[in-house]
């Protein structure tokens, strides 16, 4: 199985490790003074220590950047939702069903980690909608209006 690799900013590696390991149930891997490797659903997530004084593009809601997992089973999505609530994690967007009754129908919620990174967790009713359904032009929400 191929895996994705994603590097994200982290203001505090200890807080980041607690949030991902204790909150989401990730497994911590290698760690240095500047970075931490985490197993996020079998994928490699690298948290890079970031200086908060260096400005980047301002995050506004879920844009410009977010990442997460697509669950193949609704029960797994619901388990993570319950775990997130029990751990007191911060929700950026509460759980909801998007595009109900359409081929792109999916359950989704967003969490915000200690560095302000937004993570989306979703489950599509039709597995074809994850990477297929190319005849649809809908991808996310409009950022311009």
CSV table of C-alpha atoms in Angstrom, one decimal:
chain,number,residue,atom,x,y,z
A,1,UNK,CA,0.0,0.0,0.0
A,2,UNK,CA,1.3,3.5,-0.9
A,3,UNK,CA,1.4,6.0,1.9
A,4,UNK,CA,1.2,9.8,1.9
A,5,UNK,CA,3.8,11.9,3.7
A,6,UNK,CA,2.9,15.4,5.0
A,7,UNK,CA,4.9,17.9,6.9
A,8,UNK,CA,3.1,20.4,9.0
A,9,UNK,CA,4.2,23.4,11.2
A,10,UNK,CA,4.3,22.9,15.0
A,11,UNK,CA,4.8,25.7,17.5
A,12,UNK,CA,5.4,23.3,20.4
A,13,UNK,CA,6.5,19.7,19.7
A,14,UNK,CA,5.5,18.4,23.2
A,15,UNK,CA,2.0,19.9,22.8
A,16,UNK,CA,1.8,18.6,19.3
A,17,UNK,CA,2.8,15.1,20.3
A,18,UNK,CA,0.2,15.0,23.2
A,19,UNK,CA,-2.6,16.2,20.9
A,20,UNK,CA,-1.9,13.7,18.2
A,21,UNK,CA,-1.0,10.7,20.4
A,22,UNK,CA,-3.4,11.2,23.3
A,23,UNK,CA,-6.1,13.0,21.4
A,24,UNK,CA,-6.2,11.2,18.1
A,25,UNK,CA,-4.5,7.9,19.0
A,26,UNK,CA,-1.5,8.4,16.6
A,27,UNK,CA,1.7,6.5,17.3
A,28,UNK,CA,4.8,8.6,17.8
A,29,UNK,CA,7.8,7.7,15.8
A,30,UNK,CA,11.2,9.3,15.6
A,31,UNK,CA,11.8,12.7,17.2
A,32,UNK,CA,14.5,15.3,17.1
A,33,UNK,CA,14.8,18.8,18.5
A,34,UNK,CA,13.2,20.1,15.4
A,35,UNK,CA,10.8,17.5,14.2
A,36,UNK,CA,8.5,14.6,15.2
A,37,UNK,CA,7.2,11.7,13.1
A,38,UNK,CA,3.7,10.5,13.7
A,39,UNK,CA,1.8,7.5,12.3
A,40,UNK,CA,-1.6,9.0,11.2
A,41,UNK,CA,-3.7,6.1,10.0
A,42,UNK,CA,-0.6,4.3,8.5
A,43,UNK,CA,0.6,7.5,6.8
A,44,UNK,CA,3.7,9.6,7.7
A,45,UNK,CA,3.0,12.9,9.3
A,46,UNK,CA,6.0,15.1,10.2
A,47,UNK,CA,5.5,18.0,12.6
A,48,UNK,CA,8.3,20.5,12.1
A,49,UNK,CA,9.1,23.0,14.9
A,50,UNK,CA,8.1,26.4,13.6
A,51,UNK,CA,9.0,29.9,14.8
A,52,UNK,CA,5.8,31.8,15.4
A,53,UNK,CA,7.5,35.1,14.6
A,54,UNK,CA,7.9,34.1,10.9
A,55,UNK,CA,4.6,34.9,9.2
A,56,UNK,CA,3.0,32.7,6.6
A,57,UNK,CA,-0.3,33.0,4.7
A,58,UNK,CA,-3.0,33.6,7.2
A,59,UNK,CA,-5.3,30.6,7.8
A,60,UNK,CA,-9.0,31.5,7.5
A,61,UNK,CA,-11.2,28.6,8.5
A,62,UNK,CA,-10.4,25.5,6.5
A,63,UNK,CA,-8.4,27.4,3.8
A,64,UNK,CA,-5.8,27.7,2.5
A,65,UNK,CA,-4.6,24.5,4.1
A,66,UNK,CA,-6.0,21.4,5.7
A,67,UNK,CA,-5.5,17.7,5.6
A,68,UNK,CA,-6.9,14.5,7.2
A,69,UNK,CA,-8.2,11.1,6.5
A,70,UNK,CA,-10.9,9.5,4.5
A,71,UNK,CA,-12.4,6.5,6.3
A,72,UNK,CA,-13.7,3.5,4.4
A,73,UNK,CA,-16.1,2.6,7.2
A,74,UNK,CA,-18.6,5.0,8.8
A,75,UNK,CA,-18.1,3.2,12.1
A,76,UNK,CA,-14.4,4.1,12.1
A,77,UNK,CA,-15.3,7.8,11.4
A,78,UNK,CA,-17.8,7.7,14.3
A,79,UNK,CA,-15.2,6.1,16.7
A,80,UNK,CA,-12.7,8.9,16.0
A,81,UNK,CA,-15.5,11.5,16.4
A,82,UNK,CA,-16.4,10.1,19.9
A,83,UNK,CA,-12.7,9.9,20.8
A,84,UNK,CA,-12.1,13.5,19.8
A,85,UNK,CA,-15.0,14.7,21.9
A,86,UNK,CA,-14.0,12.6,24.9
A,87,UNK,CA,-10.4,14.0,24.7
A,88,UNK,CA,-11.8,17.6,24.6
A,89,UNK,CA,-10.2,18.3,21.2
A,90,UNK,CA,-11.0,21.7,19.6
A,91,UNK,CA,-13.5,21.4,16.7
A,92,UNK,CA,-13.1,23.9,13.8
A,93,UNK,CA,-16.3,22.6,12.2
A,94,UNK,CA,-18.8,20.3,13.9
A,95,UNK,CA,-19.8,17.0,12.3
A,96,UNK,CA,-22.2,17.3,9.4
A,97,UNK,CA,-23.5,15.5,6.4
A,98,UNK,CA,-22.5,17.3,3.2
A,99,UNK,CA,-24.3,16.9,-0.2
A,100,UNK,CA,-27.0,14.6,1.3
A,101,UNK,CA,-28.6,12.3,-1.2
A,102,UNK,CA,-26.0,13.2,-3.9
A,103,UNK,CA,-23.2,11.0,-5.2
A,104,UNK,CA,-20.7,13.2,-3.3
A,105,UNK,CA,-22.5,12.7,0.0
A,106,UNK,CA,-20.1,12.5,2.9
A,107,UNK,CA,-19.9,12.9,6.7
A,108,UNK,CA,-17.2,15.4,7.8
A,109,UNK,CA,-15.8,17.2,10.8
A,110,UNK,CA,-12.7,19.4,11.4
A,111,UNK,CA,-10.3,19.5,14.3
A,112,UNK,CA,-7.7,22.2,15.0
A,113,UNK,CA,-4.3,21.1,16.5
A,114,UNK,CA,-2.2,23.2,18.9
A,115,UNK,CA,-0.4,25.0,16.1
A,116,UNK,CA,-3.6,26.0,14.3
A,117,UNK,CA,-3.5,23.2,11.6
A,118,UNK,CA,-7.0,22.2,10.5
A,119,UNK,CA,-7.6,18.4,10.0
A,120,UNK,CA,-10.6,17.0,8.2
A,121,UNK,CA,-12.0,13.5,8.8
A,122,UNK,CA,-14.6,12.2,6.4
A,123,UNK,CA,-16.5,9.2,5.1
A,124,UNK,CA,-18.1,9.1,1.7
A,125,UNK,CA,-21.3,7.1,1.2
A,126,UNK,CA,-20.1,6.1,-2.3
A,127,UNK,CA,-16.5,5.1,-2.3
A,128,UNK,CA,-16.2,6.3,-6.0
A,129,UNK,CA,-16.5,9.8,-4.7
A,130,UNK,CA,-13.1,9.7,-3.0
A,131,UNK,CA,-11.1,9.9,-6.2
A,132,UNK,CA,-13.6,9.4,-8.9
A,133,UNK,CA,-16.9,11.1,-9.9
A,134,UNK,CA,-14.9,13.2,-12.4
A,135,UNK,CA,-18.0,14.5,-14.1
A,136,UNK,CA,-18.7,16.6,-11.0
A,137,UNK,CA,-17.0,20.0,-10.8
A,138,UNK,CA,-17.6,20.5,-7.1
A,139,UNK,CA,-14.4,20.4,-5.0
A,140,UNK,CA,-14.7,21.9,-1.5
A,141,UNK,CA,-16.4,25.3,-1.0
A,142,UNK,CA,-16.0,28.5,-3.0
A,143,UNK,CA,-13.3,30.7,-1.4
A,144,UNK,CA,-14.4,33.7,-3.4
A,145,UNK,CA,-17.8,34.6,-2.6
